[in-house]
Coordinates of C-alpha atoms (C1' of nucleotides) in Angstrom, one line a residue:
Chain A
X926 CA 2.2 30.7 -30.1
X927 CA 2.3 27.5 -27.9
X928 CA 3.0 29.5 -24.7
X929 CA 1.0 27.1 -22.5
X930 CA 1.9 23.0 -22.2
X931 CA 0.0 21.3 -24.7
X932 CA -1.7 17.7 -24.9
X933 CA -1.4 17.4 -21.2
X934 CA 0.6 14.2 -20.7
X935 CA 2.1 13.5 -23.6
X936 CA 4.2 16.8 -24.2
X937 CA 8.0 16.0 -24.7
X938 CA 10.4 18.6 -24.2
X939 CA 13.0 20.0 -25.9
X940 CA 16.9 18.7 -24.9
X941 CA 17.4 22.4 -23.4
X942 CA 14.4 22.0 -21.5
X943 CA 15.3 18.3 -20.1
X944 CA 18.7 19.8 -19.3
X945 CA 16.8 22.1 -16.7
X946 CA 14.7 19.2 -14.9
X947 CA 17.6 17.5 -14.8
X948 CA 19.3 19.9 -12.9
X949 CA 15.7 20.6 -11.2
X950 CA 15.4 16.7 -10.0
X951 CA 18.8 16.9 -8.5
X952 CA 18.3 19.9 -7.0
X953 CA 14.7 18.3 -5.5
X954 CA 16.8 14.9 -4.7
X955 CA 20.0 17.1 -2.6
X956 CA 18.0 19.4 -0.4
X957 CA 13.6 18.4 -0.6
X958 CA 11.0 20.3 -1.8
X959 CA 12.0 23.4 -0.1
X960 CA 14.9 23.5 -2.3
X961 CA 13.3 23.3 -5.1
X962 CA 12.7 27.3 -5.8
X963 CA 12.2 28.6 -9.2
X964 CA 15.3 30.7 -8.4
X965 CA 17.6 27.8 -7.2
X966 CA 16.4 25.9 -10.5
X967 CA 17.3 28.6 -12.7
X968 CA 20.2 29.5 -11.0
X969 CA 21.3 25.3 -10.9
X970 CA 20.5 25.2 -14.5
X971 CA 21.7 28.2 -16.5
X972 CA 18.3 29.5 -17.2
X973 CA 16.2 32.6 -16.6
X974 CA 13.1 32.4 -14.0
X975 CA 11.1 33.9 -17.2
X976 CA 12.0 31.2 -19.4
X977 CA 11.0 28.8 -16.6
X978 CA 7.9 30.3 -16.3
X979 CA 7.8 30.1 -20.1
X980 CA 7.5 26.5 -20.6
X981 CA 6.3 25.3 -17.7
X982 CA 3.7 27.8 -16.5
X983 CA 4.0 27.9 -12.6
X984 CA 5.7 26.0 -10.4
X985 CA 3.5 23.2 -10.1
X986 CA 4.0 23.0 -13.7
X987 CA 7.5 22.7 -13.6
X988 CA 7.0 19.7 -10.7
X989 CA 4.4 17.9 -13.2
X990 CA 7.3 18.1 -15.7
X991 CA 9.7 16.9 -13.5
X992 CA 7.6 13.7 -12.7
X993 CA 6.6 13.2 -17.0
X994 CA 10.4 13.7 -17.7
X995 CA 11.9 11.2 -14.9
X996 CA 9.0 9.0 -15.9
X997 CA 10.0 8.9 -19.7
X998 CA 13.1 8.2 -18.7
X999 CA 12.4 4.9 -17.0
X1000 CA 10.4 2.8 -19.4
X1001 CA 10.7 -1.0 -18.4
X1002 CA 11.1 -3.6 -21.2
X1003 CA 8.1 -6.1 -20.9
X1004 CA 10.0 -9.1 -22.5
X1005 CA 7.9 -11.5 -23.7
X1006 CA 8.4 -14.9 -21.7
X1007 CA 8.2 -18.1 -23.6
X1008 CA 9.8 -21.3 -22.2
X1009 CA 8.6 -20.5 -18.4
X1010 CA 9.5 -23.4 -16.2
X1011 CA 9.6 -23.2 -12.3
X1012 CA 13.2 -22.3 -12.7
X1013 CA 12.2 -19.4 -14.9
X1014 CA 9.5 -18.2 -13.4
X1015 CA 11.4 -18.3 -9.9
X1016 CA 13.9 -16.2 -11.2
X1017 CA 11.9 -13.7 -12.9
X1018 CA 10.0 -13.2 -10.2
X1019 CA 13.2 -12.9 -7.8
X1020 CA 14.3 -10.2 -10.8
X1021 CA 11.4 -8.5 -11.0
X1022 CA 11.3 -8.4 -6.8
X1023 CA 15.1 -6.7 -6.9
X1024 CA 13.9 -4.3 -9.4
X1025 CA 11.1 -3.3 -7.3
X1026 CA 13.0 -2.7 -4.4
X1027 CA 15.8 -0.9 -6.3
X1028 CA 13.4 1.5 -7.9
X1029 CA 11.5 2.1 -4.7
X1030 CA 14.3 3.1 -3.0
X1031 CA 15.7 5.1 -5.6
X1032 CA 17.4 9.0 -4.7
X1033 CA 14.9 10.2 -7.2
X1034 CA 11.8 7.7 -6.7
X1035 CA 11.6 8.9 -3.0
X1036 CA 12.5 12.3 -3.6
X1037 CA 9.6 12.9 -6.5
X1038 CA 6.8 10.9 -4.0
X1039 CA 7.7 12.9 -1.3
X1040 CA 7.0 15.9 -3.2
X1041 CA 3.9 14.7 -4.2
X1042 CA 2.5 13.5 -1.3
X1043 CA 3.4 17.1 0.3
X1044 CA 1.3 18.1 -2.4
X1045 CA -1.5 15.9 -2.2
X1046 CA -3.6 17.7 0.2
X1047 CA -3.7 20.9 -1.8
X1048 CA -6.3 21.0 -4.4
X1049 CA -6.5 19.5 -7.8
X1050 CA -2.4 18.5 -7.4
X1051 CA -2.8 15.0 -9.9
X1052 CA 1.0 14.8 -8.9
X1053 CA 0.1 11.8 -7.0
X1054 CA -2.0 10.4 -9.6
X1055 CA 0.9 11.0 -12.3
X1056 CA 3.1 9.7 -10.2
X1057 CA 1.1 6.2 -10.1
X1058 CA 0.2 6.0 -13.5
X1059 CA 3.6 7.3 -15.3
X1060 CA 5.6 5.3 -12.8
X1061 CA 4.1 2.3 -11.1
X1062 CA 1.5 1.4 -14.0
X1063 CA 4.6 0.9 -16.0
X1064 CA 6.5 -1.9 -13.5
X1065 CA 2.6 -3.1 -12.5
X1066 CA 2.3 -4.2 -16.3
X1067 CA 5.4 -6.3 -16.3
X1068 CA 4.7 -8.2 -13.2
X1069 CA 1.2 -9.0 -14.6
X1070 CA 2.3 -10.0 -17.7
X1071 CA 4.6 -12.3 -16.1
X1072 CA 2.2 -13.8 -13.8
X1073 CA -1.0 -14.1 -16.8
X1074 CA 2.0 -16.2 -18.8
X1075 CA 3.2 -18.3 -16.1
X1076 CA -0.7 -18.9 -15.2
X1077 CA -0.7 -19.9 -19.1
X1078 CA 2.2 -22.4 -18.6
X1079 CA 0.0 -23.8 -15.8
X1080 CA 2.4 -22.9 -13.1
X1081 CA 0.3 -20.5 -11.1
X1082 CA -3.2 -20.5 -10.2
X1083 CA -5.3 -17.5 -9.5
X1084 CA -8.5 -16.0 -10.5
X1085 CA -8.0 -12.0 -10.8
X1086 CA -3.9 -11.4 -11.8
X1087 CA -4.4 -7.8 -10.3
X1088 CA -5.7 -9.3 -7.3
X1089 CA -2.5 -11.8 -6.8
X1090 CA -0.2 -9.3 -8.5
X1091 CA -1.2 -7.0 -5.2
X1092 CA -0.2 -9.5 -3.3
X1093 CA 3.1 -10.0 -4.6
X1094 CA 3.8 -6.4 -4.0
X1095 CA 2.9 -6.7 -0.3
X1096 CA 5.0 -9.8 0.3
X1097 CA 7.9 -7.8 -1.4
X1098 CA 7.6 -4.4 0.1
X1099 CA 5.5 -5.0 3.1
X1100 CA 5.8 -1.0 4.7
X1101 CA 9.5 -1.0 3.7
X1102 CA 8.0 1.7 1.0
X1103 CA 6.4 4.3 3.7
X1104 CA 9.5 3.7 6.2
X1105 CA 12.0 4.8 3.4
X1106 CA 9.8 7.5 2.9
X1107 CA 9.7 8.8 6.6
X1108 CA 13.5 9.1 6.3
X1109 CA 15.0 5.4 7.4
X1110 CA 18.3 5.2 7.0
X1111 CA 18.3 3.5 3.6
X1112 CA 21.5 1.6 3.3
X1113 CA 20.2 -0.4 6.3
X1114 CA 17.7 -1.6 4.5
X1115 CA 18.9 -1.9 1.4
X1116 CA 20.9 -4.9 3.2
X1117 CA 18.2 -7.0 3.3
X1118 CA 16.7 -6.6 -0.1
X1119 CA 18.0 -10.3 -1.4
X1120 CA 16.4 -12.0 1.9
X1121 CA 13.6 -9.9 1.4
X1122 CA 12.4 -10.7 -2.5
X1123 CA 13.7 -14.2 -1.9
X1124 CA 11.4 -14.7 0.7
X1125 CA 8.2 -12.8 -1.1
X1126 CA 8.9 -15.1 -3.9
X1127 CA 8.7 -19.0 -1.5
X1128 CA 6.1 -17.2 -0.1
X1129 CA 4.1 -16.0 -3.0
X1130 CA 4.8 -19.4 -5.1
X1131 CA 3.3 -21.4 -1.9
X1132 CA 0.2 -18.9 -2.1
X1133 CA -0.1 -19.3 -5.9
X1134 CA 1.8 -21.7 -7.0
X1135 CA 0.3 -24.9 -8.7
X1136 CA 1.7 -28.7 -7.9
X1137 CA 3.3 -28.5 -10.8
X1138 CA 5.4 -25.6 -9.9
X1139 CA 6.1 -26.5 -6.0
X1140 CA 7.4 -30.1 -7.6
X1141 CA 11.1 -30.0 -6.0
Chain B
X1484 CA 12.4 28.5 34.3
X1485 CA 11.5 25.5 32.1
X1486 CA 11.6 27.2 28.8
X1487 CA 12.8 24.1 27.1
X1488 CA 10.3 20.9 26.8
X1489 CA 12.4 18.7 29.4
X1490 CA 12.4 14.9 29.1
X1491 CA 12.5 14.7 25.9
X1492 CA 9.6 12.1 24.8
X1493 CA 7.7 11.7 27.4
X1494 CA 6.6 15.0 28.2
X1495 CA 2.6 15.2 29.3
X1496 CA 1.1 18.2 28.4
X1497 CA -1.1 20.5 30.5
X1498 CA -5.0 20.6 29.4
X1499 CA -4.8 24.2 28.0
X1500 CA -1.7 23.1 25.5
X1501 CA -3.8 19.7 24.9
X1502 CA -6.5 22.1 23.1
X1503 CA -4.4 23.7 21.2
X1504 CA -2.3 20.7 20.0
X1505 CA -6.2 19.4 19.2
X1506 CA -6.3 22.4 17.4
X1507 CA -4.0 22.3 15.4
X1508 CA -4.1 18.9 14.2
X1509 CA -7.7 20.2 13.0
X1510 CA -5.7 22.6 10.9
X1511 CA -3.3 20.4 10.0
X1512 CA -6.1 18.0 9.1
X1513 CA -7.8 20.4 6.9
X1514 CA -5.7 22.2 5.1
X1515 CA -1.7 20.1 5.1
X1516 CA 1.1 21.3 6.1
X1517 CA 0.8 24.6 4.5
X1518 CA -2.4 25.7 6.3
X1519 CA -0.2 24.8 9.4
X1520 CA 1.0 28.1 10.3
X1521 CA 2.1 29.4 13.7
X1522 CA -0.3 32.5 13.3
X1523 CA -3.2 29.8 12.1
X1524 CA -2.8 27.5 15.2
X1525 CA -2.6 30.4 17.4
X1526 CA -6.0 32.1 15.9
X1527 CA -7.7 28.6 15.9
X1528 CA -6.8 27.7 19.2
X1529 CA -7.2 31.3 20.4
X1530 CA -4.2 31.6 21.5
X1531 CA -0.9 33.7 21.3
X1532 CA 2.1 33.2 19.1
X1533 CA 3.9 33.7 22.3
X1534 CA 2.6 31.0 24.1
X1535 CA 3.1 28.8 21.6
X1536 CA 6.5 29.7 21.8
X1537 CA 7.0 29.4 25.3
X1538 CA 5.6 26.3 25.1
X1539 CA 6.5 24.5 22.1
X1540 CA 10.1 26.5 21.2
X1541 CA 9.4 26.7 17.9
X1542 CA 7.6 25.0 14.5
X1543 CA 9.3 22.3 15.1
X1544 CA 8.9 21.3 18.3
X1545 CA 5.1 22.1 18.2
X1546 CA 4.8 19.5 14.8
X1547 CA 6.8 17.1 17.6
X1548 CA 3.9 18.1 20.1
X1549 CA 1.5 17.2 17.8
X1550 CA 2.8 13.8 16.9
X1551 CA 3.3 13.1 20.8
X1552 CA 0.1 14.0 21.7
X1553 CA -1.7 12.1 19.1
X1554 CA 0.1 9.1 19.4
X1555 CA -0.5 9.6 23.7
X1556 CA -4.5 9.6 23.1
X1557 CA -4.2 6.0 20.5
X1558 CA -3.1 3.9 23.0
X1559 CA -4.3 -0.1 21.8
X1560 CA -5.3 -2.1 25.0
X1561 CA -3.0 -5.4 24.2
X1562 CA -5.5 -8.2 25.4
X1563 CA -4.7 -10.8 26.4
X1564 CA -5.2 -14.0 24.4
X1565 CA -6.5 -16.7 26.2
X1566 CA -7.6 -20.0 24.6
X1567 CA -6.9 -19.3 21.4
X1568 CA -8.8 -21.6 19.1
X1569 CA -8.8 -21.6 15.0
X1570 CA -11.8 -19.6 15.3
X1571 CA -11.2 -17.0 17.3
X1572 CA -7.9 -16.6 16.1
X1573 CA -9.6 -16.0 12.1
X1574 CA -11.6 -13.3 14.0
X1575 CA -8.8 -11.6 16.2
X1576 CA -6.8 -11.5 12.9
X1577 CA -9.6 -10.3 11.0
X1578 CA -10.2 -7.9 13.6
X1579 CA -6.4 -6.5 14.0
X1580 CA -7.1 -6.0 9.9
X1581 CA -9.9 -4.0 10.2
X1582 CA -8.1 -2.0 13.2
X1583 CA -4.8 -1.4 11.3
X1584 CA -6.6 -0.3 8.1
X1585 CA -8.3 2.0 10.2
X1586 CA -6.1 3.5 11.6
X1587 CA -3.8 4.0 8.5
X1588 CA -7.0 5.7 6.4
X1589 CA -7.5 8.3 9.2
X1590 CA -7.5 11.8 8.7
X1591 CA -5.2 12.5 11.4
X1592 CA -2.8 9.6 10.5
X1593 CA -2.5 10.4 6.9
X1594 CA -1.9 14.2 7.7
X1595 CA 0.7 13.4 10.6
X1596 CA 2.5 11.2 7.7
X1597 CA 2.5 13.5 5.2
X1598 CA 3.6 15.9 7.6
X1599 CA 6.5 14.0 9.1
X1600 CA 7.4 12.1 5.4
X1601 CA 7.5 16.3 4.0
X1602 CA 10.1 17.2 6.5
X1603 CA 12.1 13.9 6.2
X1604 CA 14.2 15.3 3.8
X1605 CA 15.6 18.3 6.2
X1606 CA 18.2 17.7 8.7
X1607 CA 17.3 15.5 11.6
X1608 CA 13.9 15.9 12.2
X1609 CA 12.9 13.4 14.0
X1610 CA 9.2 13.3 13.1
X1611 CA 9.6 10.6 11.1
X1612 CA 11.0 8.8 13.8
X1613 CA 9.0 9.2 16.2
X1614 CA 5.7 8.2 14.1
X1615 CA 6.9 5.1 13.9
X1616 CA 7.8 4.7 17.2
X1617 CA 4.8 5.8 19.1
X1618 CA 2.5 5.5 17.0
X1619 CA 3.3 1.9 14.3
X1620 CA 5.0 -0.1 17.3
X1621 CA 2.0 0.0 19.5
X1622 CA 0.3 -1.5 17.0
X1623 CA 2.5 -4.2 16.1
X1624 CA 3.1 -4.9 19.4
X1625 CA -0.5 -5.9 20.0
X1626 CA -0.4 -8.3 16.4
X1627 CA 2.9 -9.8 17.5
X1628 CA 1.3 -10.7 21.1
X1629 CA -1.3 -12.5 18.9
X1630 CA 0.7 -14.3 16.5
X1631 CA 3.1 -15.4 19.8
X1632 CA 0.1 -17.0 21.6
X1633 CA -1.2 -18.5 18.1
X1634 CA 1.8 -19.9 17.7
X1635 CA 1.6 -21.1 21.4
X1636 CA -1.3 -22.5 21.0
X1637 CA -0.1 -24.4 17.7
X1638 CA -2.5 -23.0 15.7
X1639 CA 0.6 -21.1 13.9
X1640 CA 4.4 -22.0 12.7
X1641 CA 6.9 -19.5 12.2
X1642 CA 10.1 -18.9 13.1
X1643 CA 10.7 -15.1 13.9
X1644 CA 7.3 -13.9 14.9
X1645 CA 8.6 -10.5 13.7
X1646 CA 8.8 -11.9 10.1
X1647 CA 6.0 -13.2 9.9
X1648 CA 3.9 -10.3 11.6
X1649 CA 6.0 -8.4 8.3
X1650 CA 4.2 -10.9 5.9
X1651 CA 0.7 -9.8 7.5
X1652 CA 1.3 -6.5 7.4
X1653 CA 2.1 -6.8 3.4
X1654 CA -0.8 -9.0 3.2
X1655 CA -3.2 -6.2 4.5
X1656 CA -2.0 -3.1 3.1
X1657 CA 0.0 -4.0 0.2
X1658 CA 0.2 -0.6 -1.1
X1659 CA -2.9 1.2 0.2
X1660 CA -0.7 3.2 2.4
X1661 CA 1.2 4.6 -0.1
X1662 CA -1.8 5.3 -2.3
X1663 CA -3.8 7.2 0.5
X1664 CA -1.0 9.5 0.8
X1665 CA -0.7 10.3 -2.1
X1666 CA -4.4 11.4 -2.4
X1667 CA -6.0 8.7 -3.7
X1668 CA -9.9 9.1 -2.7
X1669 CA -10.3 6.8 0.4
X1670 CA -14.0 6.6 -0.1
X1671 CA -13.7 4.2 -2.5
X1672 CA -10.7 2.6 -1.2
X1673 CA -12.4 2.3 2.4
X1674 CA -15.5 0.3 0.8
X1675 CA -12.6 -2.6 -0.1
X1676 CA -11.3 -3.2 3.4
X1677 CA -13.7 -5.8 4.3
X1678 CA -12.6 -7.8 1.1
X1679 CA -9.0 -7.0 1.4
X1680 CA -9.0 -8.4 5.2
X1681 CA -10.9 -11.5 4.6
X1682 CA -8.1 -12.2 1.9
X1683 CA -5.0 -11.2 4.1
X1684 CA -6.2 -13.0 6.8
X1685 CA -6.5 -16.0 4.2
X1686 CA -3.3 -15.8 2.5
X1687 CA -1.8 -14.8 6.0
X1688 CA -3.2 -18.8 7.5
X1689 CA -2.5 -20.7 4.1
X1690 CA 1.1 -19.3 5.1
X1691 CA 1.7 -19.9 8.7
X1692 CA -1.4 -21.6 9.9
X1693 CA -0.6 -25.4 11.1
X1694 CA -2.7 -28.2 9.7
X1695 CA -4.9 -27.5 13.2
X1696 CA -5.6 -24.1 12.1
X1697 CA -6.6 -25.7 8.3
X1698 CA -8.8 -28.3 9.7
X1699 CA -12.6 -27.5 8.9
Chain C
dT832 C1' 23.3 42.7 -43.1
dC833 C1' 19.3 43.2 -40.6
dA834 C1' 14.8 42.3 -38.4
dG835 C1' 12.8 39.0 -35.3
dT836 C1' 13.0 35.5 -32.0
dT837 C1' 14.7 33.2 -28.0
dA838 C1' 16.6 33.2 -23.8
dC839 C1' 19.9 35.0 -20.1
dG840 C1' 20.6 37.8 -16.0
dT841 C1' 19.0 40.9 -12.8
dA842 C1' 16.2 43.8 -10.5
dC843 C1' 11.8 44.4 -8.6
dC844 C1' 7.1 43.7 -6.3
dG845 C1' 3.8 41.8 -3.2
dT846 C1' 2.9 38.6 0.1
dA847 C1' 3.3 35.2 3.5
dC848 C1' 5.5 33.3 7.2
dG849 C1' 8.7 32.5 11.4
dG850 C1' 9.9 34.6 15.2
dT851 C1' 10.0 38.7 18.7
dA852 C1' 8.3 42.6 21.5
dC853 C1' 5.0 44.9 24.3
dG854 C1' 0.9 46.6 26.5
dG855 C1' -3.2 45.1 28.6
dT856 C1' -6.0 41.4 31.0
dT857 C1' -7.0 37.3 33.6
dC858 C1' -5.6 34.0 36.9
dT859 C1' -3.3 32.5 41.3
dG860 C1' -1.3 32.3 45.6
dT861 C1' -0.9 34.6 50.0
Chain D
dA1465 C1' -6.7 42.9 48.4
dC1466 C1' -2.5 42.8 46.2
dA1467 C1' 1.7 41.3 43.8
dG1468 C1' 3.4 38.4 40.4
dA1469 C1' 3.0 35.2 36.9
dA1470 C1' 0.8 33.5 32.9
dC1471 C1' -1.4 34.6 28.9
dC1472 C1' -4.0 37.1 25.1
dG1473 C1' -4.1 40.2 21.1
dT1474 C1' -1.7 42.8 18.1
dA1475 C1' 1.8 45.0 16.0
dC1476 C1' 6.2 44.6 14.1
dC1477 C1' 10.6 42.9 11.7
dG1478 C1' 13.4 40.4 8.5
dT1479 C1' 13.6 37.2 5.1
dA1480 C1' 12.4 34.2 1.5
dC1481 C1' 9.8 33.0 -2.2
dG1482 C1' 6.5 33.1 -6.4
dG1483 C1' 5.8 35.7 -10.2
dT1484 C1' 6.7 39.8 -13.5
dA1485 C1' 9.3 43.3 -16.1
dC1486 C1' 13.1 44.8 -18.6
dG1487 C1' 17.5 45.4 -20.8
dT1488 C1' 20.7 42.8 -23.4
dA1489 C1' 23.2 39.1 -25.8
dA1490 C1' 23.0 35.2 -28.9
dC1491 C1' 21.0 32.8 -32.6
dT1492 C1' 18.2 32.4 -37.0
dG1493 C1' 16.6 33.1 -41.5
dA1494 C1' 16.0 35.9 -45.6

DNA sequence: TCAGTTACGTACCGTACGGTACGGTTCTGT
DNA sequence: ACAGAACCGTACCGTACGGTACGTAACTGA
């Protein structure tokens, strides 16, 4: 009798279940959070308002399983990097600087942190803190890892990697983040990614870079 | 018969409407968007639903009141910068740091932002809009008058000053913004800013600063 | 075949909110 | 002093939404 979520941020769902917050993030994605009503999800989906109420408990419930499913559905691949040279580590920062952006700008990435942050100033609400932890923590590993293994390859030089890894997220989204978040029109934007992460990357390799890595 | 708010952006508002915009930003501050109800800000602001009507059309235009008027009490004297040296340059920049993170981890800001970023995803709404217009621009209007007469002065290189005021502005917040908003507690956040302007300001020099703004 | 479970669809309830109407009161200009 | 406007307080209306209850269809396992 497992009528209440269990394990609290680890639970996985059943395919029927994913099928609704599916439906429920595009429903979240087309119209806000004041589309998303128990009754629009259940009609969008196929489902019953009891059964939603079923597994996820209340609304809020349904919004934190929104957030754990989209987050389980974009794990990153931290490949290992061997072999870094300037060229390599250029261009995996430049990669990881176009992924950033992409996934920042996302439909379902602004959608989701829009819904928390309306959240955030009622009680309790970890959406926010989910949110950072499911999502970012994931692409936050991956940069550092990058950056701890070109420091290794004596190509960068810093003394706390979360320290220079925060500023490699500034130079790369700067308040490009909050603007797309007010509503900026985001195919505008979206023009200037490639300036953008090229530039965060000349100018994070001249903040961090060693002599051995600015060697033209 | 003015029934409609006329002029469209630069409306003043009389004293009476001024305390009840003050109101309900209180509200607004206190208890988010939700607590932000038209019978609330009438009660708080002792008031009538009427009046606020009359005077604001609807929910709408009194959440565009309330932007207007907050952004109509910040106003940022630009000084003028004369004789700039390396010196007091470090300590304008520092202090423009200290002034921006300020003013981004203020109770008003971060409930105006959450406000405007919740109704972004509605029709038009404006609100996010205007935030950035009234309130963002007067801010970096004051930081780009800086960096100009640094660069002036030759104690900085760039080539668009609004570039390179972009690179500041990632240098300082990096992703605090974001964070706040989301509910992260700014108590502990707040204690960093000292740290986390000394840096930017750092970074920000090491990037653009000429070798007459390096000399020690 | 036949319980027992799961879930669908719908109807229902209570509440909260945006917006309007109206009588009474204070302010203002002459 | 008086008329008219502005405004307050409250009551009211319609609707929308969160959450619950119930009847019924589909599936499951012995």
């Amino acid at each position: 009798m497992l009528d209440k979520i269990e394990s609290k941020g680890t639970e996985k769902f059943s395919p029927r279940q994913n099928a609704v917050l599916e439906e429920a993030l595009r429903l979240l994605v087309s119209g806000g959070e004041k589309a998303l009503t128990t009754a629009g999800v259940a009609r969008a989906a196929n489902c019953s308002k009891e059964s939603l109420y079923k597994w996820f408990g209340d609304r809020d419930g349904l919004m934190e399983a929104m957030i754990s499913y989209q987050a389980s559905k974009v794990r990153t691949g931290e490949g290992a990097h061997t072999h870094l040279t300037r060229e390599t580590l250029e261009k995996a920062l430049s990669d990881f600087a176009h992924d950033l952006l992409d996934v920042l700008s996302g439909d379902v990435s602004l959608a989701l942190n829009r819904l928390a942050i309306g959240q955030s100033s009622r009680d309790g609400s970890a959406l926010g803190a989910m949110l950072l932890e499911r999502g970012r923590r994931q692409i936050d590993k991956r940069a550092m890892n990058l950056l701890v293994a070109a420091k290794r390859a004596g190509l960068l030089d810093f003394d706390e990697a979360a320290d220079a890894y925060e500023v490699l997220y500034g130079l790369i989204v700067r308040d490009l983040h909050v603007r797309m978040l007010l509503g900026e029109d985001i195919s505008v934007l979206r023009k200037e990614f490639g300036s953008r992460a090229d530039k965060a990357v000349d100018a994070f390799l001249r903040l961090f870079g060693t002599r051995k890595a600015l060697a033209d």
